[in-house]
mmCIF file with all atom_site columns, C-alpha atoms in Angstrom:
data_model
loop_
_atom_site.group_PDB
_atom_site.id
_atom_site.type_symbol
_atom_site.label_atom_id
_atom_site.label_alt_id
_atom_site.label_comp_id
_atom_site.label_asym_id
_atom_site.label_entity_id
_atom_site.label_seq_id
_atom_site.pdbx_PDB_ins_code
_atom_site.Cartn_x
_atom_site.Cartn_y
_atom_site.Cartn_z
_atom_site.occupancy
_atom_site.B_iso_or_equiv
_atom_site.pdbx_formal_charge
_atom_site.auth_seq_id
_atom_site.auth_comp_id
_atom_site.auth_asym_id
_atom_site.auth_atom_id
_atom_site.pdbx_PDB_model_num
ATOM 1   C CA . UNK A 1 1   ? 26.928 64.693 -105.927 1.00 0.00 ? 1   UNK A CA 1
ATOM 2   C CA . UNK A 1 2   ? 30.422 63.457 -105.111 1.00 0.00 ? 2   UNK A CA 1
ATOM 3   C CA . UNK A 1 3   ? 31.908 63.393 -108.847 1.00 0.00 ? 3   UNK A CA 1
ATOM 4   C CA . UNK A 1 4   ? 30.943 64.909 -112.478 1.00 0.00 ? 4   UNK A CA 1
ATOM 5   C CA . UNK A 1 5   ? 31.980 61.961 -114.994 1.00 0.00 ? 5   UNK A CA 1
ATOM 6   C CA . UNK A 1 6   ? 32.345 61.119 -118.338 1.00 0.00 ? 6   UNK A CA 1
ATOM 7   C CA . UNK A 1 7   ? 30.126 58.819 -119.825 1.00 0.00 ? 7   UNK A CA 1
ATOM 8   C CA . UNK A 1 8   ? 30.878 56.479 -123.081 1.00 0.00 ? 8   UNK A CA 1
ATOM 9   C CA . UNK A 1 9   ? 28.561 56.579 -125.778 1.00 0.00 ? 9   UNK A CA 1
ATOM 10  C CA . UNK A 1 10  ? 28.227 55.435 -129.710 1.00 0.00 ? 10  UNK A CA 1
ATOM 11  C CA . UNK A 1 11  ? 28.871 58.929 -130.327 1.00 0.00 ? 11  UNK A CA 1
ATOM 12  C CA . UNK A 1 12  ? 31.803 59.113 -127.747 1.00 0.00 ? 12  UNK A CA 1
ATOM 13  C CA . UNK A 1 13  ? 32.763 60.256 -124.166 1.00 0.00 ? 13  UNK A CA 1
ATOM 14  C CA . UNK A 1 14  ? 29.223 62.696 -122.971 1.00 0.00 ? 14  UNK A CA 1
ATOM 15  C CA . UNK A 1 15  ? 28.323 64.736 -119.927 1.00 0.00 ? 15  UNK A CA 1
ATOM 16  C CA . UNK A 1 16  ? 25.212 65.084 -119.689 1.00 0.00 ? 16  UNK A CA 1
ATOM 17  C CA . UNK A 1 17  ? 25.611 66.723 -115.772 1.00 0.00 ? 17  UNK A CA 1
ATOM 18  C CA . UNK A 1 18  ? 28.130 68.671 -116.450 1.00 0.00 ? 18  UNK A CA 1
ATOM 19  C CA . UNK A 1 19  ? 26.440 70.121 -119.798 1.00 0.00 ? 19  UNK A CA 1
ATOM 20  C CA . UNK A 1 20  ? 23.468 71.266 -117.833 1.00 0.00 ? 20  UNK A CA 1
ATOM 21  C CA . UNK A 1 21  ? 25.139 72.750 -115.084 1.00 0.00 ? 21  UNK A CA 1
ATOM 22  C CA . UNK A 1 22  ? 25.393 70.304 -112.223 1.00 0.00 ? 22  UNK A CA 1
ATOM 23  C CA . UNK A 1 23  ? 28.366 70.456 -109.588 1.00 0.00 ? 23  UNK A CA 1
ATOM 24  C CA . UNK A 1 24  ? 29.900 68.922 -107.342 1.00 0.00 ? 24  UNK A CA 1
ATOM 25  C CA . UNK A 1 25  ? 28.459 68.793 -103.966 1.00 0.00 ? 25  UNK A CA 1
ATOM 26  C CA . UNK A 1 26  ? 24.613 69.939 -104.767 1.00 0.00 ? 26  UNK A CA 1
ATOM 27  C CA . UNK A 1 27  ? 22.122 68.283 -103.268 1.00 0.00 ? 27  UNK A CA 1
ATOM 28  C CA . UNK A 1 28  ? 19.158 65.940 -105.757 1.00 0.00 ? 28  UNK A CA 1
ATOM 29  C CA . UNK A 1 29  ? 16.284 66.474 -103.902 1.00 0.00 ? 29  UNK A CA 1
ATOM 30  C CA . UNK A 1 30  ? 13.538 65.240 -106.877 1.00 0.00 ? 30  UNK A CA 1
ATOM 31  C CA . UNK A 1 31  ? 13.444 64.149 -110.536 1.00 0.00 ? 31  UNK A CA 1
ATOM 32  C CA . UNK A 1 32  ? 10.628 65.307 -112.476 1.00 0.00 ? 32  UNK A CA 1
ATOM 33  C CA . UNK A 1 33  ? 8.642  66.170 -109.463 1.00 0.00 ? 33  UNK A CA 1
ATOM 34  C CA . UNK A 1 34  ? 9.469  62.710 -107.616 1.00 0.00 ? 34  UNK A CA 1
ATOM 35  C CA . UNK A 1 35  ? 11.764 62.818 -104.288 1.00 0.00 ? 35  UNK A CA 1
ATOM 36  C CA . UNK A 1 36  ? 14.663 61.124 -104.323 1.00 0.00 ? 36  UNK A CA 1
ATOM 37  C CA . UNK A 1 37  ? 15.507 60.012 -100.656 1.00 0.00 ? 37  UNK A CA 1
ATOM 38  C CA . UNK A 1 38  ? 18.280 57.211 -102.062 1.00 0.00 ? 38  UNK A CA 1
ATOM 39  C CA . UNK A 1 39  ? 21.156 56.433 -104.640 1.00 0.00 ? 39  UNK A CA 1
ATOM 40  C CA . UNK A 1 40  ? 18.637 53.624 -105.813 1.00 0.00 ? 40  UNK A CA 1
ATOM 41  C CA . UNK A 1 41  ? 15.612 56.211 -106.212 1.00 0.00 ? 41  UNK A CA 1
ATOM 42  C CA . UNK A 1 42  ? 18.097 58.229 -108.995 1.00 0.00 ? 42  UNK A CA 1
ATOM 43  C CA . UNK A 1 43  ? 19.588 55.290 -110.517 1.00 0.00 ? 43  UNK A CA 1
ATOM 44  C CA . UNK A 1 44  ? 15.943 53.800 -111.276 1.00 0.00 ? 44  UNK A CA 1
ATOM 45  C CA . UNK A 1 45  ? 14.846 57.322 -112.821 1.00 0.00 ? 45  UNK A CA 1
ATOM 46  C CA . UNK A 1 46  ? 17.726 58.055 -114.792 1.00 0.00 ? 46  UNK A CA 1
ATOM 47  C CA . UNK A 1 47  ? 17.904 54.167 -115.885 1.00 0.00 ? 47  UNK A CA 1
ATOM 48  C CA . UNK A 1 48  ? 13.985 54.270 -116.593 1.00 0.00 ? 48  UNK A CA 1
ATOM 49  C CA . UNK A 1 49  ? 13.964 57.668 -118.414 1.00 0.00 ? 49  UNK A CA 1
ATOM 50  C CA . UNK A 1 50  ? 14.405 56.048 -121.804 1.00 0.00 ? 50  UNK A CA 1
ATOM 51  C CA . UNK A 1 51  ? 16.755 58.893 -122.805 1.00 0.00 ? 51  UNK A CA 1
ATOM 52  C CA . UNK A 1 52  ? 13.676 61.819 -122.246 1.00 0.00 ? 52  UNK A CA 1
ATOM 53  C CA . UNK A 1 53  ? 14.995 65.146 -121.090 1.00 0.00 ? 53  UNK A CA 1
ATOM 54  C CA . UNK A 1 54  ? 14.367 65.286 -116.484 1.00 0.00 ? 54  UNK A CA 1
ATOM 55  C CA . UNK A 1 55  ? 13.988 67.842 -114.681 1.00 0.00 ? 55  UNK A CA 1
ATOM 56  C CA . UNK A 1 56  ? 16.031 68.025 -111.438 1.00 0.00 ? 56  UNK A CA 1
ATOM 57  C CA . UNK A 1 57  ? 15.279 70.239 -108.173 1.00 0.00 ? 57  UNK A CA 1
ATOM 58  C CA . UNK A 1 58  ? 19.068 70.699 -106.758 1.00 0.00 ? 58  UNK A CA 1
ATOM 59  C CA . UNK A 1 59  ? 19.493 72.881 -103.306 1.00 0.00 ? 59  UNK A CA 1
ATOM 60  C CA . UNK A 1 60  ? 22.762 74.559 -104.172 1.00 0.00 ? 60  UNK A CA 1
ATOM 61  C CA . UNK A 1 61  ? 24.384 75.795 -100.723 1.00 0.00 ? 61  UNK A CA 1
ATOM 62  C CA . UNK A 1 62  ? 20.942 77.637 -99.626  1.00 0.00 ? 62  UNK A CA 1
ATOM 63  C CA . UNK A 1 63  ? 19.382 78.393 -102.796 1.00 0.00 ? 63  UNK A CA 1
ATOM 64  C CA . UNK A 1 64  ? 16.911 76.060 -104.877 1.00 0.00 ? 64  UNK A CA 1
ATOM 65  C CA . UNK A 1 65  ? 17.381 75.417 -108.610 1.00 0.00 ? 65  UNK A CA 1
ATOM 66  C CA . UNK A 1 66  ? 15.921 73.689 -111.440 1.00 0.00 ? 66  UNK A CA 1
ATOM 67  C CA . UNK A 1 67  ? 18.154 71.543 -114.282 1.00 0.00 ? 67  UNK A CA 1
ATOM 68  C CA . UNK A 1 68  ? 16.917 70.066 -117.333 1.00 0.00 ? 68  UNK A CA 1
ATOM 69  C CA . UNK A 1 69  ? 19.295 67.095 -117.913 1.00 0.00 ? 69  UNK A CA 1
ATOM 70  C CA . UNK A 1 70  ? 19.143 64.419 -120.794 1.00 0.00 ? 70  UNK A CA 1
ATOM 71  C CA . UNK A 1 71  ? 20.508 61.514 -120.380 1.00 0.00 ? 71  UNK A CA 1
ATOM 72  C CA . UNK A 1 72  ? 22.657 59.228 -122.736 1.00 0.00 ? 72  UNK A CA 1
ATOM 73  C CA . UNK A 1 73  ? 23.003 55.331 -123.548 1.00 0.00 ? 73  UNK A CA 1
ATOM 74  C CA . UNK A 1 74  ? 26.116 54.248 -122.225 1.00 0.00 ? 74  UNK A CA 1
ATOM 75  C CA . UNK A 1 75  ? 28.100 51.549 -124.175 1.00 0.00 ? 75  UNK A CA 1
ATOM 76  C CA . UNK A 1 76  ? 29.408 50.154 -120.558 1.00 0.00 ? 76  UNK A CA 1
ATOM 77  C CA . UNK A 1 77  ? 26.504 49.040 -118.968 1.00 0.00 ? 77  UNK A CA 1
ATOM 78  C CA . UNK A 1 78  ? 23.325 49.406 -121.921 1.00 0.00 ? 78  UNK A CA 1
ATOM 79  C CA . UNK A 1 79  ? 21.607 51.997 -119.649 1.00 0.00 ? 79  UNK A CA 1
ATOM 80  C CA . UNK A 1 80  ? 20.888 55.270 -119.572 1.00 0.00 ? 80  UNK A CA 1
ATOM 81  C CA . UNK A 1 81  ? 23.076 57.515 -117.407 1.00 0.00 ? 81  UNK A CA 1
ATOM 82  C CA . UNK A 1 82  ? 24.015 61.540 -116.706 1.00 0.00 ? 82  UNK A CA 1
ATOM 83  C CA . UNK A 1 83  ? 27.361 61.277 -115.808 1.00 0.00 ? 83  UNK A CA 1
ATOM 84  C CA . UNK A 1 84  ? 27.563 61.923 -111.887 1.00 0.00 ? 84  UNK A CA 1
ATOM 85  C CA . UNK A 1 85  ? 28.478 59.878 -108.572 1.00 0.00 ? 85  UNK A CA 1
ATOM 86  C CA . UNK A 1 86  ? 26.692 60.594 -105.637 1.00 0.00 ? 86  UNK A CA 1
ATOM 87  C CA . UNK A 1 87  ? 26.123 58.974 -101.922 1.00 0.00 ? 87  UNK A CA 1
ATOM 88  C CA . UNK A 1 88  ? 23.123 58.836 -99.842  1.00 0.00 ? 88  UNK A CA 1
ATOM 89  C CA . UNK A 1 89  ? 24.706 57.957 -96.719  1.00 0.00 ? 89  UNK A CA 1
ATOM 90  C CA . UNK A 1 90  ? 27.337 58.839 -94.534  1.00 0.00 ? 90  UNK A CA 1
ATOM 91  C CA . UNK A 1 91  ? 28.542 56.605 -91.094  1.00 0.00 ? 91  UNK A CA 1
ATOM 92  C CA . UNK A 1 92  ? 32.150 57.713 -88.759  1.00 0.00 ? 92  UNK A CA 1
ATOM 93  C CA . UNK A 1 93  ? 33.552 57.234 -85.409  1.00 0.00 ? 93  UNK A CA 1
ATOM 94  C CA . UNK A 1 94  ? 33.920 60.476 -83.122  1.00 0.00 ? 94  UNK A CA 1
ATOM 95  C CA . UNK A 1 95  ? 33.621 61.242 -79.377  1.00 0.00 ? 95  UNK A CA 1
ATOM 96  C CA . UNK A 1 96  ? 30.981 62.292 -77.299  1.00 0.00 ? 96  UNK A CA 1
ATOM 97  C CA . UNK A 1 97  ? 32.235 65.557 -75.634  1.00 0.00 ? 97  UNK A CA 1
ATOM 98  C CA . UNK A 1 98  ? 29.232 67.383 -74.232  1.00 0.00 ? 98  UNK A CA 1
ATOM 99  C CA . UNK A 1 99  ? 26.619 66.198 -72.291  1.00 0.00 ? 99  UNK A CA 1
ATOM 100 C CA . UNK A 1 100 ? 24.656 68.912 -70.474  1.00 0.00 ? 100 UNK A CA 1
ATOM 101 C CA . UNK A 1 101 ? 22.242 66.813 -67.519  1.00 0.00 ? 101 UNK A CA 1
ATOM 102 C CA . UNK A 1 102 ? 19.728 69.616 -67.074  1.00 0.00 ? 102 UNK A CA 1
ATOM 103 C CA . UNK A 1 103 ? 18.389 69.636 -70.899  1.00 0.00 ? 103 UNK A CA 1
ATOM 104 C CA . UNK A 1 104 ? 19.705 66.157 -71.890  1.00 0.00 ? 104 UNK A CA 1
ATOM 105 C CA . UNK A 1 105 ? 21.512 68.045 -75.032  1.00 0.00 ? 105 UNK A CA 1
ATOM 106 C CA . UNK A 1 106 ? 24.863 65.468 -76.512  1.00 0.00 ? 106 UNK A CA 1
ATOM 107 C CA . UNK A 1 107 ? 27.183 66.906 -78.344  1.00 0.00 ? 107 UNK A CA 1
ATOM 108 C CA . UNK A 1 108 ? 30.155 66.041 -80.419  1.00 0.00 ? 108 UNK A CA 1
ATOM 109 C CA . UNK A 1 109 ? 32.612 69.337 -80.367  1.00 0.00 ? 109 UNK A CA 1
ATOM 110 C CA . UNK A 1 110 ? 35.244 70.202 -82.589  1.00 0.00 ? 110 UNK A CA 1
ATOM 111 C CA . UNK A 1 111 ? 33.893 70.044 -86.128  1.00 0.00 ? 111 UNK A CA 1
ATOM 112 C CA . UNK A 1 112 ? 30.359 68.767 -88.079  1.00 0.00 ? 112 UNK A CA 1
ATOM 113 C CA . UNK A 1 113 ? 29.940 65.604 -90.314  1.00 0.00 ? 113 UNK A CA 1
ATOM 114 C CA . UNK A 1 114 ? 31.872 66.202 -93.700  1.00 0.00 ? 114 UNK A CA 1
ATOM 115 C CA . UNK A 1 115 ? 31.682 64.418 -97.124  1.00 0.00 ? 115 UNK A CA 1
ATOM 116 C CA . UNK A 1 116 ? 34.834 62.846 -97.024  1.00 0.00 ? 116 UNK A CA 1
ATOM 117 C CA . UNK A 1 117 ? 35.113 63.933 -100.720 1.00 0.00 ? 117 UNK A CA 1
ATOM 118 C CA . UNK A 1 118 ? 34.356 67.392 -101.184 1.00 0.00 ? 118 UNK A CA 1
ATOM 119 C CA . UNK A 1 119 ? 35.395 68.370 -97.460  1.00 0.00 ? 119 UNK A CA 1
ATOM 120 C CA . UNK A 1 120 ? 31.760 70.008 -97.366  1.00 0.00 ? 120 UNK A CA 1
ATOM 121 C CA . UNK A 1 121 ? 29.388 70.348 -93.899  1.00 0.00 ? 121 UNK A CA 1
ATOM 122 C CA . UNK A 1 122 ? 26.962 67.413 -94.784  1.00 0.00 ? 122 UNK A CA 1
ATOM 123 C CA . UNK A 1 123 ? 23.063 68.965 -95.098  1.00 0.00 ? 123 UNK A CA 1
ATOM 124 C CA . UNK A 1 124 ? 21.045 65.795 -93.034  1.00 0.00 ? 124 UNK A CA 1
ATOM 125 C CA . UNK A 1 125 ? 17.840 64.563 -93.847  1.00 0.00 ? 125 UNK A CA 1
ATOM 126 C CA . UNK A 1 126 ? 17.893 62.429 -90.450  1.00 0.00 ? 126 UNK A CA 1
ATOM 127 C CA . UNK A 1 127 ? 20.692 60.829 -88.547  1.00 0.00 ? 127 UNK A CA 1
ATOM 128 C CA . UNK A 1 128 ? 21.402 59.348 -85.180  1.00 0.00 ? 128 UNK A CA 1
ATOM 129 C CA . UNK A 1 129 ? 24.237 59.458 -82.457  1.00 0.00 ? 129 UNK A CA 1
ATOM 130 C CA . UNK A 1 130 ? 24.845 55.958 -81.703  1.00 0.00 ? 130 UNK A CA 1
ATOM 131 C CA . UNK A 1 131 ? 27.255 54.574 -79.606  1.00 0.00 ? 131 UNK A CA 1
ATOM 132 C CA . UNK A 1 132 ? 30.670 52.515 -80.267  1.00 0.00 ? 132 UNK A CA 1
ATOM 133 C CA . UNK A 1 133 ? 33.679 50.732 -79.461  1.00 0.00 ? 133 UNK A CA 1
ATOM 134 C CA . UNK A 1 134 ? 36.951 52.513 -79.939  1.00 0.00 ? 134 UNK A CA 1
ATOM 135 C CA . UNK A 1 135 ? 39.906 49.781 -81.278  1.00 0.00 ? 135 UNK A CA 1
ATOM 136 C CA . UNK A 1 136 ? 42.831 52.594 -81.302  1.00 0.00 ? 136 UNK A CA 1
ATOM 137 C CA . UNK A 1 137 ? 43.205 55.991 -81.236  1.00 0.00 ? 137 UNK A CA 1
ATOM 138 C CA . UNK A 1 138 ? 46.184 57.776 -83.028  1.00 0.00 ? 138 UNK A CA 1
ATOM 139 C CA . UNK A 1 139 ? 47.509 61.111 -81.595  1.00 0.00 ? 139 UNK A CA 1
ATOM 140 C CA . UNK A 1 140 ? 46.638 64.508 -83.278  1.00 0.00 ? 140 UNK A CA 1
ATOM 141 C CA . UNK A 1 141 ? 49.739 66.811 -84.178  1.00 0.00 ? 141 UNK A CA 1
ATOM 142 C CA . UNK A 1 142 ? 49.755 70.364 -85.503  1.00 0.00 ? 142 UNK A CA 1
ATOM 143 C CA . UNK A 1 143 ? 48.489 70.682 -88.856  1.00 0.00 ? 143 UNK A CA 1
ATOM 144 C CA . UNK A 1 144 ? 47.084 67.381 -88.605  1.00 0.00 ? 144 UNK A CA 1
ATOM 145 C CA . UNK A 1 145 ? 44.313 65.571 -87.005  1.00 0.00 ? 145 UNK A CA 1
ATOM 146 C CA . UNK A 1 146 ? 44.297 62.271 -84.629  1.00 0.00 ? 146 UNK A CA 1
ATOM 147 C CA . UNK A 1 147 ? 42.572 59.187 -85.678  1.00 0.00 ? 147 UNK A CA 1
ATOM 148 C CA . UNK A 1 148 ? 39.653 57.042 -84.096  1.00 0.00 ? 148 UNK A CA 1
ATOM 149 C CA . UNK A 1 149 ? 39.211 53.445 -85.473  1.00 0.00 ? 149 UNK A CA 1
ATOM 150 C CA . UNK A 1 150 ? 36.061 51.947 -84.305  1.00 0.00 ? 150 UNK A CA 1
ATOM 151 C CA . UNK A 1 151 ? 32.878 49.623 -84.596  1.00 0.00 ? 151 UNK A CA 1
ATOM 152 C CA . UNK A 1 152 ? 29.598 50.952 -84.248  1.00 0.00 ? 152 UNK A CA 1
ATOM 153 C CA . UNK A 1 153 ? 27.393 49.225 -81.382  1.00 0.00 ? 153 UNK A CA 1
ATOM 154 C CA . UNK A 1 154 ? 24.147 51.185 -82.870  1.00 0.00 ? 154 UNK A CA 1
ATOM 155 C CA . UNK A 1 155 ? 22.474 51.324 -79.223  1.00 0.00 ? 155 UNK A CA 1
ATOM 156 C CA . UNK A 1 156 ? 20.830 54.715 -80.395  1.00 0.00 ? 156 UNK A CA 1
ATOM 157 C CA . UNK A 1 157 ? 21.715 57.792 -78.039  1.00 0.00 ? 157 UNK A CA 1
ATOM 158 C CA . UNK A 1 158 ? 19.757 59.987 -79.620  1.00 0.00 ? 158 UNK A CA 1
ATOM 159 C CA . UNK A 1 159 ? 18.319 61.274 -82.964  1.00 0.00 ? 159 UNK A CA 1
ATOM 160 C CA . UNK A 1 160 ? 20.553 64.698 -85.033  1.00 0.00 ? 160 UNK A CA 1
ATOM 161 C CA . UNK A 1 161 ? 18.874 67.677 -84.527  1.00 0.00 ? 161 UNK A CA 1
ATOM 162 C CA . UNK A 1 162 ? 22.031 69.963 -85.644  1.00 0.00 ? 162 UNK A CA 1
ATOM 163 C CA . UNK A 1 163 ? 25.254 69.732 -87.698  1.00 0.00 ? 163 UNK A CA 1
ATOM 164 C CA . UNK A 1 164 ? 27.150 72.595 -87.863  1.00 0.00 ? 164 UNK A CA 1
ATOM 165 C CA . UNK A 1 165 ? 30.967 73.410 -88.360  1.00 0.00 ? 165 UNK A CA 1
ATOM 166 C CA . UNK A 1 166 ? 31.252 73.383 -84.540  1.00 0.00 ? 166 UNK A CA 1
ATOM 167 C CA . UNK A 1 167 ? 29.758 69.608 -83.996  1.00 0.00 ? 167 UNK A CA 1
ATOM 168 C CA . UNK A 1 168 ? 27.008 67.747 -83.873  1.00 0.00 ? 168 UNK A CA 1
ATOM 169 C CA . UNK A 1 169 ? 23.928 67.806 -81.320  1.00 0.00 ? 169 UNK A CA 1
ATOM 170 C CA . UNK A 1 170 ? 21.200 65.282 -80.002  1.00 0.00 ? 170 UNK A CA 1
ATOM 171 C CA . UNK A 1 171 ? 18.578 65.447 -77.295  1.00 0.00 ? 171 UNK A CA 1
ATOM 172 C CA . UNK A 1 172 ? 19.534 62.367 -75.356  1.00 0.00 ? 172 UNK A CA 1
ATOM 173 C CA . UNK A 1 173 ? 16.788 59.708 -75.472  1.00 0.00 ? 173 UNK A CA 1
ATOM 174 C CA . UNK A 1 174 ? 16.734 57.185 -72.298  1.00 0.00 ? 174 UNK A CA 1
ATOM 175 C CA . UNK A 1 175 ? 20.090 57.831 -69.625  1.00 0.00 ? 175 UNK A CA 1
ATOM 176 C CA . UNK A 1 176 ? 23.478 57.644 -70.063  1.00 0.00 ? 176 UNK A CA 1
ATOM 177 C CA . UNK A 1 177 ? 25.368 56.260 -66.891  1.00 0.00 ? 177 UNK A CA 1
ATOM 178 C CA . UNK A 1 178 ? 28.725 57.930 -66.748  1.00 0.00 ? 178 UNK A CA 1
ATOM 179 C CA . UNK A 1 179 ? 32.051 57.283 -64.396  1.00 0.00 ? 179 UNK A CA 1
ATOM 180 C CA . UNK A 1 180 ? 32.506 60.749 -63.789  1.00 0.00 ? 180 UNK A CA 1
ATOM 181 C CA . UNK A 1 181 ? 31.729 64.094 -65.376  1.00 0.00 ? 181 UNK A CA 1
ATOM 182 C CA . UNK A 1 182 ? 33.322 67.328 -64.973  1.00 0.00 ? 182 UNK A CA 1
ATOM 183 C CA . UNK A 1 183 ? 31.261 70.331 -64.526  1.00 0.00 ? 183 UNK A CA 1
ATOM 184 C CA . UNK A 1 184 ? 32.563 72.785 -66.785  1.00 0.00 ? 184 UNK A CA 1
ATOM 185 C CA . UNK A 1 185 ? 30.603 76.252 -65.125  1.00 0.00 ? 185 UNK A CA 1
ATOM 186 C CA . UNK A 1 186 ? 28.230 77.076 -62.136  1.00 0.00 ? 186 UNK A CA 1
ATOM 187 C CA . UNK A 1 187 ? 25.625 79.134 -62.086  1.00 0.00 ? 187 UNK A CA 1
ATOM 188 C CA . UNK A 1 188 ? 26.685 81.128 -59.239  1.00 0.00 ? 188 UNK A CA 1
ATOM 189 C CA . UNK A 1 189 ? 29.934 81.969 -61.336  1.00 0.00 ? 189 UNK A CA 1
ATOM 190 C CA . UNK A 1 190 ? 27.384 84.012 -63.897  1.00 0.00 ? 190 UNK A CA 1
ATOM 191 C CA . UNK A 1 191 ? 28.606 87.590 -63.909  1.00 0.00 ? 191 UNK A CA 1
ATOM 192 C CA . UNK A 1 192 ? 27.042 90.445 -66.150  1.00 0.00 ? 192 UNK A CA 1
ATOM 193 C CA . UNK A 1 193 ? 29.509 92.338 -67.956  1.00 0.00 ? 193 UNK A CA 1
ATOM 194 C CA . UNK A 1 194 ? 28.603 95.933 -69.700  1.00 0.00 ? 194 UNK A CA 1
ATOM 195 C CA . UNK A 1 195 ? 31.360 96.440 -73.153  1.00 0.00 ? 195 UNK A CA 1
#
């Protein structure tokens, strides 16, 4: 959920969301027992409902709660609605800064995938590193960050297994030619330390 709205009725501005307690940023994950995988899946319930109370399953950060919500006939559009925005999907250009040959792990360092709304670590259902042309890059200064503008090419590098607030991580599928890679530590440097 990106936004808690009003919505107009006969009897004037409602929320029905925001009445029963949803926020910003939790996560539908089913409506009266069905999963909802897509924006389309919610609108259809909601839409379909003919104005009978739902129950929603919402993962809030970690934890797992139950809403009763009843929606309301909007004067707008003629259909029934709850009073919330959300997105299903999320797509951005980044760089490939990891690539460790041994275990075939990819990873993009410096932070996770964040709704570009809330600022929130995105929870993924699936996702895939794919690669992409870069049109222009504008220069990070302090206090704020540098720019990539880019198309996606969508030649799959491999699937999402991890986003964190540190990156994002694949297991490379297929090979990756590169013009030159650094090595970053040996495993003769390995030293045991006691503290």
């Amino acid at each position: 959920i990106t936004e808690i709205s009003e919505v107009a009725t006969e009897n004037g501005s409602e929320n029905p969301a925001q009445k029963a307690g949803l926020k910003q940023g939790d996560y539908i994950v089913s409506v009266d027992g069905i999963k909802v995988y897509t924006n389309e899946d919610l609108v259809s319930i909601v839409e379909n409902s003919g104005g009978k109370r739902l129950k929603f399953e919402i993962m809030r950060e970690e934890t797992k709660i139950y809403i009763n919500i009843t929606p309301v006939k909007s004067t707008d559009t003629n259909n029934y609605k709850i009073g919330i925005w959300v997105k299903d999907s999320s797509a951005g250009v980044g760089t490939l800064t990891f690539y460790s040959p041994s275990n075939n792990v990819l990873c993009g360092l410096g932070h996770g995938i964040c709704d570009n709304d809330t600022g929130d670590l995105l929870k993924l259902n699936s996702g895939e590193i794919v690669t992409a042309e870069i049109l222009s890059i504008e220069k990070g200064q302090v206090g704020s960050p540098g720019k990539l503008t880019g198309k996606l090419n969508y030649k799959t590098l491999g699937d999402i297994n991890l986003n964190c607030e540190i990156g994002v991580y694949s297991l490379l599928k297929g090979n990756l030619k590169f013009e030159k890679l650094t090595e970053i530590k040996r495993q003769e440097d390995d030293k045991e330390f006691c503290i």
